[in-house]
PDB file of C-alpha atoms in Angstrom:
ATOM      1  CA  MET E 208     -38.280  84.630  84.728  1.00 36.00           C
ATOM      2  CA  ARG E 209     -36.865  81.236  85.843  1.00 35.00           C
ATOM      3  CA  LEU E 210     -37.964  81.359  89.105  1.00 36.00           C
ATOM      4  CA  LEU E 211     -41.609  82.561  87.982  1.00 38.00           C
ATOM      5  CA  ARG E 212     -41.718  79.736  85.491  1.00 39.00           C
ATOM      6  CA  ARG E 213     -40.830  77.281  88.124  1.00 39.00           C
ATOM      7  CA  GLN E 214     -43.360  78.633  90.498  1.00 38.00           C
ATOM      8  CA  PHE E 215     -46.083  78.541  87.568  1.00 38.00           C
ATOM      9  CA  LEU E 216     -45.114  75.010  86.818  1.00 39.00           C
ATOM     10  CA  GLN E 217     -45.364  74.217  90.424  1.00 42.00           C
ATOM     11  CA  LEU E 218     -48.739  75.537  90.698  1.00 39.00           C
ATOM     12  CA  THR E 219     -50.111  74.095  87.475  1.00 43.00           C
ATOM     13  CA  ALA E 220     -48.828  70.511  88.846  1.00 44.00           C
ATOM     14  CA  GLY E 221     -50.433  71.003  92.212  1.00 46.00           C
ATOM     15  CA  ALA E 222     -53.740  71.885  90.130  1.00 45.00           C
ATOM     16  CA  ALA E 223     -53.469  68.703  88.102  1.00 46.00           C
ATOM     17  CA  PHE E 224     -53.055  66.548  91.201  1.00 45.00           C
ATOM     18  CA  ALA E 225     -55.797  68.160  93.298  1.00 44.00           C
ATOM     19  CA  PRO E 226     -58.708  66.110  92.126  1.00 48.00           C
ATOM     20  CA  ILE E 227     -56.597  62.835  92.666  1.00 45.00           C
ATOM     21  CA  LEU E 228     -55.561  64.009  96.196  1.00 40.00           C
ATOM     22  CA  SER E 229     -59.190  65.300  96.879  1.00 45.00           C
ATOM     23  CA  THR E 230     -60.707  61.730  95.579  1.00 46.00           C
ATOM     24  CA  ALA E 231     -58.160  60.034  97.991  1.00 49.00           C
ATOM     25  CA  ALA E 232     -58.964  62.138 100.969  1.00 45.00           C
ATOM     26  CA  SER E 233     -62.548  61.563 100.252  1.00 53.00           C
ATOM     27  CA  ALA E 234     -62.110  57.691 100.049  1.00 58.00           C
ATOM     28  CA  GLN E 235     -59.860  57.919 103.463  1.00 69.00           C
ATOM     29  CA  THR E 236     -62.743  59.854 105.415  1.00 90.00           C
ATOM     30  CA  TYR E 237     -65.481  57.853 103.715  1.00 97.00           C
ATOM     31  CA  PRO E 238     -68.259  57.608 104.753  1.00 98.00           C
ATOM     32  CA  THR E 239     -69.260  60.944 106.252  1.00 97.00           C
ATOM     33  CA  ARG E 240     -72.990  60.541 106.221  1.00 97.00           C
ATOM     34  CA  PRO E 241     -75.401  57.866 105.998  1.00 98.00           C
ATOM     35  CA  VAL E 242     -75.532  55.566 102.890  1.00 98.00           C
ATOM     36  CA  ARG E 243     -78.471  54.565 101.160  1.00 98.00           C
ATOM     37  CA  VAL E 244     -78.678  50.604  99.978  1.00 98.00           C
ATOM     38  CA  ILE E 245     -81.294  50.294  97.324  1.00 98.00           C
ATOM     39  CA  VAL E 246     -83.099  46.798  97.170  1.00 97.00           C
ATOM     40  CA  PRO E 247     -85.476  46.839  94.055  1.00 97.00           C
ATOM     41  CA  TYR E 248     -87.738  44.616  95.554  1.00 95.00           C
ATOM     42  CA  ALA E 249     -90.108  44.225  98.503  1.00 92.00           C
ATOM     43  CA  ALA E 250     -89.230  43.580 102.087  1.00 93.00           C
ATOM     44  CA  ALA E 251     -88.417  40.114 103.135  1.00 89.00           C
ATOM     45  CA  GLY E 252     -87.035  38.523  99.933  1.00 88.00           C
ATOM     46  CA  PRO E 253     -83.775  37.042  99.640  1.00 90.00           C
ATOM     47  CA  THR E 254     -82.193  40.055  98.272  1.00 93.00           C
ATOM     48  CA  ASP E 255     -83.476  42.262 101.023  1.00 94.00           C
ATOM     49  CA  ILE E 256     -82.184  39.685 103.873  1.00 94.00           C
ATOM     50  CA  LEU E 257     -78.791  39.813 102.426  1.00 96.00           C
ATOM     51  CA  ALA E 258     -78.855  43.556 102.266  1.00 97.00           C
ATOM     52  CA  ARG E 259     -79.938  44.072 105.596  1.00 97.00           C
ATOM     53  CA  LEU E 260     -77.483  41.881 107.061  1.00 97.00           C
ATOM     54  CA  THR E 261     -74.601  43.441 105.231  1.00 98.00           C
ATOM     55  CA  ALA E 262     -75.768  46.974 105.825  1.00 98.00           C
ATOM     56  CA  GLN E 263     -75.668  46.201 109.543  1.00 98.00           C
ATOM     57  CA  LYS E 264     -72.213  45.024 109.454  1.00 98.00           C
ATOM     58  CA  LEU E 265     -71.046  48.056 107.183  1.00 98.00           C
ATOM     59  CA  SER E 266     -72.693  50.507 109.571  1.00 98.00           C
ATOM     60  CA  GLU E 267     -70.604  48.746 112.611  1.00 98.00           C
ATOM     61  CA  ARG E 268     -67.268  48.563 110.760  1.00 97.00           C
ATOM     62  CA  LEU E 269     -67.409  51.870 108.850  1.00 98.00           C
ATOM     63  CA  GLY E 270     -69.300  53.982 111.752  1.00 97.00           C
ATOM     64  CA  LYS E 271     -71.848  55.611 109.429  1.00 98.00           C
ATOM     65  CA  GLN E 272     -75.390  54.106 108.757  1.00 98.00           C
ATOM     66  CA  PHE E 273     -76.174  51.970 105.674  1.00 98.00           C
ATOM     67  CA  TYR E 274     -79.800  51.724 105.549  1.00 98.00           C
ATOM     68  CA  VAL E 275     -81.901  49.752 103.114  1.00 98.00           C
ATOM     69  CA  GLU E 276     -84.746  51.589 101.056  1.00 98.00           C
ATOM     70  CA  ASN E 277     -86.948  49.093  99.343  1.00 97.00           C
ATOM     71  CA  ILE E 278     -88.023  50.396  95.884  1.00 97.00           C
ATOM     72  CA  GLY E 279     -89.956  47.565  94.265  1.00 95.00           C
ATOM     73  CA  GLY E 280     -91.961  47.277  90.976  1.00 94.00           C
ATOM     74  CA  ALA E 281     -91.535  46.225  87.217  1.00 94.00           C
ATOM     75  CA  GLY E 282     -89.452  43.196  88.221  1.00 93.00           C
ATOM     76  CA  GLY E 283     -86.960  45.505  90.091  1.00 96.00           C
ATOM     77  CA  ASN E 284     -86.518  47.750  87.004  1.00 97.00           C
ATOM     78  CA  ILE E 285     -87.981  50.896  89.170  1.00 98.00           C
ATOM     79  CA  GLY E 286     -85.291  50.497  91.899  1.00 98.00           C
ATOM     80  CA  MET E 287     -82.358  49.787  89.279  1.00 98.00           C
ATOM     81  CA  GLY E 288     -83.565  52.841  87.402  1.00 98.00           C
ATOM     82  CA  GLN E 289     -83.340  55.022  90.473  1.00 98.00           C
ATOM     83  CA  GLY E 290     -79.965  53.737  91.384  1.00 98.00           C
ATOM     84  CA  ALA E 291     -78.843  54.465  87.749  1.00 98.00           C
ATOM     85  CA  ARG E 292     -79.699  58.076  88.118  1.00 98.00           C
ATOM     86  CA  ALA E 293     -78.207  58.549  91.545  1.00 98.00           C
ATOM     87  CA  ALA E 294     -75.054  60.433  92.049  1.00 98.00           C
ATOM     88  CA  PRO E 295     -71.807  58.429  91.833  1.00 98.00           C
ATOM     89  CA  ASP E 296     -70.366  59.494  95.075  1.00 98.00           C
ATOM     90  CA  GLY E 297     -70.453  56.172  97.026  1.00 98.00           C
ATOM     91  CA  TYR E 298     -73.692  56.999  99.090  1.00 98.00           C
ATOM     92  CA  THR E 299     -75.730  54.929  96.883  1.00 98.00           C
ATOM     93  CA  VAL E 300     -75.217  51.059  96.893  1.00 98.00           C
ATOM     94  CA  LEU E 301     -77.484  48.520  95.211  1.00 98.00           C
ATOM     95  CA  VAL E 302     -78.213  44.911  95.815  1.00 98.00           C
ATOM     96  CA  VAL E 303     -79.252  43.042  92.839  1.00 98.00           C
ATOM     97  CA  PRO E 304     -80.011  39.578  91.555  1.00 96.00           C
ATOM     98  CA  PRO E 305     -79.358  38.370  87.985  1.00 97.00           C
ATOM     99  CA  ASN E 306     -82.466  40.352  86.921  1.00 96.00           C
ATOM    100  CA  ILE E 307     -80.231  43.164  86.159  1.00 98.00           C
ATOM    101  CA  VAL E 308     -78.819  41.492  83.219  1.00 98.00           C
ATOM    102  CA  VAL E 309     -81.688  39.526  82.648  1.00 97.00           C
ATOM    103  CA  ASN E 310     -84.629  42.182  82.402  1.00 97.00           C
ATOM    104  CA  PRO E 311     -83.162  44.226  79.200  1.00 97.00           C
ATOM    105  CA  ALA E 312     -84.047  41.119  77.259  1.00 97.00           C
ATOM    106  CA  MET E 313     -87.397  40.527  78.778  1.00 96.00           C
ATOM    107  CA  TYR E 314     -88.896  43.921  79.047  1.00 96.00           C
ATOM    108  CA  ASN E 315     -89.492  46.129  75.944  1.00 94.00           C
ATOM    109  CA  THR E 316     -87.646  48.844  77.530  1.00 96.00           C
ATOM    110  CA  VAL E 317     -85.819  49.193  80.891  1.00 98.00           C
ATOM    111  CA  PRO E 318     -84.680  52.542  82.674  1.00 98.00           C
ATOM    112  CA  TYR E 319     -81.167  51.662  83.051  1.00 98.00           C
ATOM    113  CA  ASP E 320     -78.091  50.079  81.147  1.00 98.00           C
ATOM    114  CA  PRO E 321     -76.706  47.124  83.167  1.00 98.00           C
ATOM    115  CA  TYR E 322     -73.324  47.764  81.826  1.00 98.00           C
ATOM    116  CA  LYS E 323     -72.879  51.555  81.335  1.00 98.00           C
ATOM    117  CA  ASP E 324     -74.820  52.826  84.457  1.00 98.00           C
ATOM    118  CA  PHE E 325     -73.139  50.662  87.181  1.00 98.00           C
ATOM    119  CA  ASP E 326     -69.931  49.449  88.475  1.00 98.00           C
ATOM    120  CA  PRO E 327     -70.087  46.132  90.113  1.00 98.00           C
ATOM    121  CA  VAL E 328     -68.307  45.904  93.543  1.00 98.00           C
ATOM    122  CA  THR E 329     -68.818  42.290  93.973  1.00 98.00           C
ATOM    123  CA  ILE E 330     -70.806  38.969  93.590  1.00 98.00           C
ATOM    124  CA  ALA E 331     -71.250  38.558  97.171  1.00 98.00           C
ATOM    125  CA  VAL E 332     -73.267  35.141  97.192  1.00 97.00           C
ATOM    126  CA  THR E 333     -74.572  32.543  94.869  1.00 96.00           C
ATOM    127  CA  SER E 334     -77.881  30.595  95.194  1.00 92.00           C
ATOM    128  CA  PRO E 335     -77.797  27.190  93.503  1.00 92.00           C
ATOM    129  CA  THR E 336     -80.996  26.056  91.917  1.00 96.00           C
ATOM    130  CA  VAL E 337     -82.097  22.435  92.559  1.00 97.00           C
ATOM    131  CA  PHE E 338     -83.757  20.186  90.145  1.00 98.00           C
ATOM    132  CA  THR E 339     -86.731  18.078  91.946  1.00 98.00           C
ATOM    133  CA  VAL E 340     -89.444  15.768  91.152  1.00 98.00           C
ATOM    134  CA  HIS E 341     -92.265  14.282  92.841  1.00 97.00           C
ATOM    135  CA  PRO E 342     -91.716  10.742  94.385  1.00 96.00           C
ATOM    136  CA  SER E 343     -94.494   9.345  92.393  1.00 95.00           C
ATOM    137  CA  LEU E 344     -92.398   9.825  88.967  1.00 95.00           C
ATOM    138  CA  ALA E 345     -90.559   6.377  88.808  1.00 93.00           C
ATOM    139  CA  VAL E 346     -87.036   8.250  87.957  1.00 97.00           C
ATOM    140  CA  ARG E 347     -83.871   8.338  90.009  1.00 97.00           C
ATOM    141  CA  THR E 348     -81.618  10.229  87.584  1.00 98.00           C
ATOM    142  CA  VAL E 349     -81.703  13.322  85.195  1.00 98.00           C
ATOM    143  CA  LYS E 350     -81.289  10.547  82.329  1.00 98.00           C
ATOM    144  CA  ASP E 351     -84.571   8.855  83.576  1.00 97.00           C
ATOM    145  CA  LEU E 352     -86.483  11.829  83.776  1.00 97.00           C
ATOM    146  CA  ILE E 353     -85.551  12.772  80.289  1.00 97.00           C
ATOM    147  CA  ALA E 354     -86.758   9.457  78.779  1.00 97.00           C
ATOM    148  CA  LEU E 355     -89.824   9.631  80.660  1.00 96.00           C
ATOM    149  CA  ILE E 356     -90.831  13.110  79.355  1.00 96.00           C
ATOM    150  CA  LYS E 357     -90.003  11.932  75.849  1.00 95.00           C
ATOM    151  CA  SER E 358     -91.945   8.846  76.147  1.00 94.00           C
ATOM    152  CA  GLY E 359     -95.211  10.804  76.938  1.00 86.00           C
ATOM    153  CA  PRO E 360     -95.269  14.306  75.052  1.00 79.00           C
ATOM    154  CA  ALA E 361     -97.489  17.155  76.371  1.00 83.00           C
ATOM    155  CA  LYS E 362     -97.914  15.442  79.846  1.00 90.00           C
ATOM    156  CA  TYR E 363     -95.485  17.135  81.991  1.00 95.00           C
ATOM    157  CA  SER E 364     -94.679  20.490  83.415  1.00 96.00           C
ATOM    158  CA  PHE E 365     -92.113  22.105  85.728  1.00 98.00           C
ATOM    159  CA  ALA E 366     -92.930  25.015  88.321  1.00 98.00           C
ATOM    160  CA  SER E 367     -90.432  27.684  89.057  1.00 97.00           C
ATOM    161  CA  PRO E 368     -90.500  30.562  91.586  1.00 95.00           C
ATOM    162  CA  GLY E 369     -91.614  33.167  88.719  1.00 94.00           C
ATOM    163  CA  THR E 370     -91.072  34.088  85.228  1.00 95.00           C
ATOM    164  CA  GLY E 371     -87.515  35.272  84.501  1.00 94.00           C
ATOM    165  CA  THR E 372     -85.960  33.720  87.768  1.00 94.00           C
ATOM    166  CA  PRO E 373     -82.859  31.991  87.294  1.00 96.00           C
ATOM    167  CA  PRO E 374     -84.608  28.675  88.313  1.00 96.00           C
ATOM    168  CA  HIS E 375     -87.077  29.508  85.170  1.00 97.00           C
ATOM    169  CA  LEU E 376     -84.521  30.333  82.880  1.00 98.00           C
ATOM    170  CA  ILE E 377     -82.349  27.263  84.001  1.00 97.00           C
ATOM    171  CA  GLY E 378     -85.576  25.310  83.459  1.00 98.00           C
ATOM    172  CA  GLU E 379     -86.250  26.798  80.238  1.00 98.00           C
ATOM    173  CA  HIS E 380     -82.422  26.050  79.071  1.00 97.00           C
ATOM    174  CA  PHE E 381     -82.899  22.556  80.142  1.00 97.00           C
ATOM    175  CA  ARG E 382     -86.071  22.147  77.868  1.00 97.00           C
ATOM    176  CA  LEU E 383     -84.521  23.703  74.833  1.00 97.00           C
ATOM    177  CA  LEU E 384     -81.265  22.093  74.900  1.00 96.00           C
ATOM    178  CA  LEU E 385     -82.820  18.465  75.198  1.00 96.00           C
ATOM    179  CA  GLY E 386     -85.906  19.309  72.797  1.00 96.00           C
ATOM    180  CA  LEU E 387     -88.511  18.329  75.650  1.00 96.00           C
ATOM    181  CA  ASP E 388     -92.113  19.096  75.451  1.00 95.00           C
ATOM    182  CA  LEU E 389     -92.323  20.792  79.106  1.00 95.00           C
ATOM    183  CA  VAL E 390     -94.682  23.534  79.947  1.00 96.00           C
ATOM    184  CA  HIS E 391     -93.549  26.053  82.723  1.00 97.00           C
ATOM    185  CA  VAL E 392     -95.764  26.793  85.424  1.00 97.00           C
ATOM    186  CA  PRO E 393     -94.733  30.163  87.182  1.00 96.00           C
ATOM    187  CA  PHE E 394     -95.432  30.925  90.806  1.00 95.00           C
ATOM    188  CA  ASN E 395     -94.695  33.981  93.027  1.00 91.00           C
ATOM    189  CA  SER E 396     -92.191  32.370  95.277  1.00 91.00           C
ATOM    190  CA  ALA E 397     -89.749  29.213  95.419  1.00 93.00           C
ATOM    191  CA  GLY E 398     -92.012  27.985  98.513  1.00 92.00           C
ATOM    192  CA  LEU E 399     -95.305  28.057  96.400  1.00 95.00           C
ATOM    193  CA  ALA E 400     -93.379  26.341  93.566  1.00 96.00           C
ATOM    194  CA  VAL E 401     -92.184  23.678  96.072  1.00 96.00           C
ATOM    195  CA  ALA E 402     -95.833  23.205  97.503  1.00 96.00           C
ATOM    196  CA  SER E 403     -97.153  22.855  93.928  1.00 97.00           C
ATOM    197  CA  THR E 404     -94.534  19.787  93.444  1.00 97.00           C
ATOM    198  CA  LEU E 405     -95.192  18.319  96.646  1.00 97.00           C
ATOM    199  CA  ALA E 406     -98.870  18.033  95.930  1.00 96.00           C
ATOM    200  CA  GLY E 407     -98.215  16.530  92.263  1.00 93.00           C
ATOM    201  CA  HIS E 408     -99.656  19.486  90.522  1.00 96.00           C
ATOM    202  CA  THR E 409     -96.499  20.262  88.562  1.00 97.00           C
ATOM    203  CA  PRO E 410     -94.408  16.922  89.165  1.00 96.00           C
ATOM    204  CA  ILE E 411     -91.079  18.643  88.273  1.00 98.00           C
ATOM    205  CA  ALA E 412     -89.471  21.718  89.817  1.00 98.00           C
ATOM    206  CA  PHE E 413     -86.521  24.031  89.524  1.00 98.00           C
ATOM    207  CA  THR E 414     -86.365  26.092  92.722  1.00 96.00           C
ATOM    208  CA  SER E 415     -83.848  27.716  94.975  1.00 93.00           C
ATOM    209  CA  LEU E 416     -82.642  25.574  97.936  1.00 92.00           C
ATOM    210  CA  PRO E 417     -84.248  26.779 101.461  1.00 91.00           C
ATOM    211  CA  PRO E 418     -88.004  25.471 100.814  1.00 93.00           C
ATOM    212  CA  ALA E 419     -86.866  22.552  98.947  1.00 94.00           C
ATOM    213  CA  VAL E 420     -84.089  21.286 101.321  1.00 93.00           C
ATOM    214  CA  PRO E 421     -86.378  19.930 104.024  1.00 94.00           C
ATOM    215  CA  GLN E 422     -88.925  18.315 101.776  1.00 96.00           C
ATOM    216  CA  ILE E 423     -85.918  16.472 100.049  1.00 96.00           C
ATOM    217  CA  LYS E 424     -84.302  15.508 103.318  1.00 94.00           C
ATOM    218  CA  GLU E 425     -87.561  14.013 104.548  1.00 96.00           C
ATOM    219  CA  GLY E 426     -88.270  12.091 101.127  1.00 96.00           C
ATOM    220  CA  LYS E 427     -91.057  14.138 100.072  1.00 97.00           C
ATOM    221  CA  LEU E 428     -89.279  15.481  97.204  1.00 97.00           C
ATOM    222  CA  ARG E 429     -86.671  13.722  95.003  1.00 98.00           C
ATOM    223  CA  ALA E 430     -83.474  15.768  94.183  1.00 98.00           C
ATOM    224  CA  LEU E 431     -82.061  14.760  90.637  1.00 98.00           C
ATOM    225  CA  ALA E 432     -79.366  17.424  90.706  1.00 98.00           C
ATOM    226  CA  VAL E 433     -78.030  20.944  91.463  1.00 97.00           C
ATOM    227  CA  THR E 434     -77.433  23.286  88.339  1.00 96.00           C
ATOM    228  CA  SER E 435     -74.386  24.943  90.067  1.00 93.00           C
ATOM    229  CA  LYS E 436     -70.895  23.844  88.785  1.00 91.00           C
ATOM    230  CA  MET E 437     -70.079  22.024  92.147  1.00 92.00           C
ATOM    231  CA  ARG E 438     -72.433  20.091  94.614  1.00 94.00           C
ATOM    232  CA  SER E 439     -74.201  22.259  97.236  1.00 93.00           C
ATOM    233  CA  GLN E 440     -73.046  22.074 100.613  1.00 89.00           C
ATOM    234  CA  ALA E 441     -76.606  21.993 101.796  1.00 91.00           C
ATOM    235  CA  LEU E 442     -77.269  18.749  99.713  1.00 94.00           C
ATOM    236  CA  PRO E 443     -73.705  17.180  99.414  1.00 94.00           C
ATOM    237  CA  GLU E 444     -75.303  14.005  98.158  1.00 96.00           C
ATOM    238  CA  VAL E 445     -77.180  15.460  95.111  1.00 97.00           C
ATOM    239  CA  PRO E 446     -75.026  15.270  91.858  1.00 97.00           C
ATOM    240  CA  SER E 447     -74.478  18.383  89.894  1.00 97.00           C
ATOM    241  CA  MET E 448     -75.823  18.764  86.326  1.00 97.00           C
ATOM    242  CA  ALA E 449     -72.259  17.855  85.020  1.00 96.00           C
ATOM    243  CA  GLU E 450     -72.057  14.889  87.020  1.00 97.00           C
ATOM    244  CA  ALA E 451     -75.707  13.645  85.942  1.00 97.00           C
ATOM    245  CA  GLY E 452     -74.139  13.874  82.247  1.00 96.00           C
ATOM    246  CA  TYR E 453     -75.460  17.290  81.299  1.00 97.00           C
ATOM    247  CA  PRO E 454     -72.755  19.927  81.645  1.00 96.00           C
ATOM    248  CA  GLU E 455     -74.316  22.438  79.347  1.00 95.00           C
ATOM    249  CA  VAL E 456     -77.332  22.729  81.979  1.00 96.00           C
ATOM    250  CA  GLU E 457     -75.724  25.038  84.375  1.00 95.00           C
ATOM    251  CA  GLY E 458     -76.606  28.135  86.166  1.00 95.00           C
ATOM    252  CA  GLU E 459     -77.582  29.676  89.592  1.00 94.00           C
ATOM    253  CA  GLY E 460     -78.618  32.751  91.159  1.00 94.00           C
ATOM    254  CA  TRP E 461     -76.573  35.445  92.729  1.00 97.00           C
ATOM    255  CA  PHE E 462     -76.575  38.532  94.375  1.00 97.00           C
ATOM    256  CA  ALA E 463     -74.357  41.469  93.580  1.00 98.00           C
ATOM    257  CA  PHE E 464     -73.488  44.854  95.176  1.00 98.00           C
ATOM    258  CA  ILE E 465     -73.321  47.644  92.756  1.00 98.00           C
ATOM    259  CA  VAL E 466     -72.775  51.561  92.724  1.00 98.00           C
ATOM    260  CA  PRO E 467     -73.641  54.261  90.166  1.00 98.00           C
ATOM    261  CA  ALA E 468     -70.928  54.177  87.476  1.00 98.00           C
ATOM    262  CA  GLY E 469     -68.469  56.570  88.072  1.00 98.00           C
ATOM    263  CA  THR E 470     -68.002  56.302  91.733  1.00 98.00           C
ATOM    264  CA  PRO E 471     -64.556  56.865  92.835  1.00 97.00           C
ATOM    265  CA  LYS E 472     -62.489  53.658  92.650  1.00 97.00           C
ATOM    266  CA  GLU E 473     -61.116  54.141  96.172  1.00 97.00           C
ATOM    267  CA  ILE E 474     -64.634  53.897  97.352  1.00 98.00           C
ATOM    268  CA  THR E 475     -65.530  50.917  95.359  1.00 98.00           C
ATOM    269  CA  THR E 476     -62.149  49.196  96.465  1.00 97.00           C
ATOM    270  CA  LEU E 477     -63.087  50.065 100.299  1.00 98.00           C
ATOM    271  CA  LEU E 478     -66.698  48.570  99.983  1.00 98.00           C
ATOM    272  CA  HIS E 479     -65.300  45.400  98.100  1.00 98.00           C
ATOM    273  CA  ARG E 480     -62.721  44.925 100.820  1.00 98.00           C
ATOM    274  CA  GLU E 481     -65.303  45.403 103.542  1.00 98.00           C
ATOM    275  CA  ILE E 482     -68.063  43.206 102.032  1.00 98.00           C
ATOM    276  CA  VAL E 483     -65.841  40.459 101.363  1.00 98.00           C
ATOM    277  CA  LYS E 484     -64.595  40.708 104.965  1.00 98.00           C
ATOM    278  CA  ILE E 485     -68.200  40.536 106.404  1.00 98.00           C
ATOM    279  CA  ILE E 486     -69.487  37.657 104.440  1.00 97.00           C
ATOM    280  CA  ALA E 487     -66.446  35.571 105.670  1.00 97.00           C
ATOM    281  CA  LEU E 488     -67.524  36.377 109.212  1.00 97.00           C
ATOM    282  CA  PRO E 489     -68.418  33.111 111.154  1.00 96.00           C
ATOM    283  CA  ASP E 490     -71.839  34.328 112.331  1.00 96.00           C
ATOM    284  CA  VAL E 491     -72.740  35.894 108.622  1.00 96.00           C
ATOM    285  CA  MET E 492     -71.438  32.489 106.942  1.00 95.00           C
ATOM    286  CA  GLU E 493     -73.947  30.780 109.288  1.00 93.00           C
ATOM    287  CA  GLN E 494     -76.895  33.111 108.370  1.00 93.00           C
ATOM    288  CA  ILE E 495     -76.282  33.124 104.718  1.00 92.00           C
ATOM    289  CA  ALA E 496     -76.203  29.110 104.715  1.00 91.00           C
ATOM    290  CA  THR E 497     -79.631  29.116 106.197  1.00 87.00           C
ATOM    291  CA  LEU E 498     -80.961  31.167 103.303  1.00 87.00           C
ATOM    292  CA  GLY E 499     -79.329  28.775 100.767  1.00 88.00           C
ATOM    293  CA  PHE E 500     -76.707  30.986  99.883  1.00 93.00           C
ATOM    294  CA  GLU E 501     -72.816  30.361  99.431  1.00 93.00           C
ATOM    295  CA  ALA E 502     -70.034  32.727  99.680  1.00 95.00           C
ATOM    296  CA  VAL E 503     -68.404  34.206  96.692  1.00 96.00           C
ATOM    297  CA  GLY E 504     -66.831  37.596  97.189  1.00 97.00           C
ATOM    298  CA  ASP E 505     -65.028  37.936  93.773  1.00 97.00           C
ATOM    299  CA  THR E 506     -63.400  41.172  92.573  1.00 97.00           C
ATOM    300  CA  PRO E 507     -65.056  43.896  90.644  1.00 98.00           C
ATOM    301  CA  ASP E 508     -63.506  43.107  87.365  1.00 98.00           C
ATOM    302  CA  GLU E 509     -64.764  39.415  87.814  1.00 98.00           C
ATOM    303  CA  ALA E 510     -68.173  40.556  88.636  1.00 98.00           C
ATOM    304  CA  ALA E 511     -68.326  42.806  85.438  1.00 98.00           C
ATOM    305  CA  ALA E 512     -67.359  39.721  83.409  1.00 98.00           C
ATOM    306  CA  LEU E 513     -70.109  37.738  84.754  1.00 97.00           C
ATOM    307  CA  PHE E 514     -72.359  40.262  84.177  1.00 98.00           C
ATOM    308  CA  ARG E 515     -71.836  40.222  80.483  1.00 98.00           C
ATOM    309  CA  ILE E 516     -71.513  36.176  80.229  1.00 97.00           C
ATOM    310  CA  GLU E 517     -74.524  36.043  82.149  1.00 97.00           C
ATOM    311  CA  GLY E 518     -76.375  38.741  80.358  1.00 98.00           C
ATOM    312  CA  ALA E 519     -75.632  37.101  76.748  1.00 98.00           C
ATOM    313  CA  LYS E 520     -76.490  33.701  77.827  1.00 97.00           C
ATOM    314  CA  TRP E 521     -79.862  34.339  79.302  1.00 97.00           C
ATOM    315  CA  ALA E 522     -80.986  36.861  76.600  1.00 97.00           C
ATOM    316  CA  LYS E 523     -80.440  33.816  74.086  1.00 97.00           C
ATOM    317  CA  VAL E 524     -82.400  31.650  76.181  1.00 97.00           C
ATOM    318  CA  ILE E 525     -85.256  34.309  76.743  1.00 97.00           C
ATOM    319  CA  ARG E 526     -85.246  34.785  72.863  1.00 97.00           C
ATOM    320  CA  ASP E 527     -85.200  31.173  71.931  1.00 97.00           C
ATOM    321  CA  ALA E 528     -88.036  30.495  74.248  1.00 96.00           C
ATOM    322  CA  GLY E 529     -90.069  33.521  73.641  1.00 96.00           C
ATOM    323  CA  ILE E 530     -90.065  34.425  77.161  1.00 95.00           C
ATOM    324  CA  LYS E 531     -91.952  38.026  78.069  1.00 92.00           C
ATOM    325  CA  ALA E 532     -92.283  39.871  81.238  1.00 90.00           C
ATOM    326  CA  ASN E 533     -96.015  39.320  82.596  1.00 71.00           C
TER     327      ASN E 533
END
């Protein structure tokens, strides 16, 4: 009887460990087939470019194709909703900007929960926002601009790449914190927002770096500050908002890799390790710099914490400013 009991215990113990061993084995062989990388926006945008660059490197390093599928619409909600419903097996990865935590505050309903339906892998890169003015404005600093706006209420507007984008929300945060009479004018891209400010139609702009940097260097736009915590490598001579005297006005875009909640941790760990290595490659660093990105590659736990911080911060701005999706 003792022998039978020992055999029974060994069998039950083996059964208990089987799922763990199976998961570990699957992670060691992952991927065994192509992996879908969902970009919840149209092709050729910054999210898509980062996804394709990284997917190509993942394919080369892991030996199976990582292919990008663009599922646009509803400010990213359709693609993110499909990602939330995908099997948590490592064969669906998403690349998302802050909209994943911003949209629930802007739309009446969204088809996903940003905290329950996904497991973050990493915030791969950030995208600093630059605060610019048309040179015709007689201002050199953020403080000068605030004084100018307060001296002439209902006269000034600011351009952004679109409603709910990080530059728009940072601009609204700036307006609310300082009690400024400033009208938001949304465009469909950072390039169009910059063009409007170059023409003097909207004398102030909050935009991403790439379309603004050449105009700043040529003197066609005046950069007052970047809104990231530190100065940008692309504009080292431009102060941060903290250096300009307004540390509360801080924020930037970012791009995260996420997977459906419940994806085996071993697979998430592998993806994290590979993506962090990829964004540190010299050729990739060079390419992301041209996009105005700065490499981050934080841990899944750090990314999850940032999701919640950003979600709460921008939800308050959205409520206070009365922002609704178009």
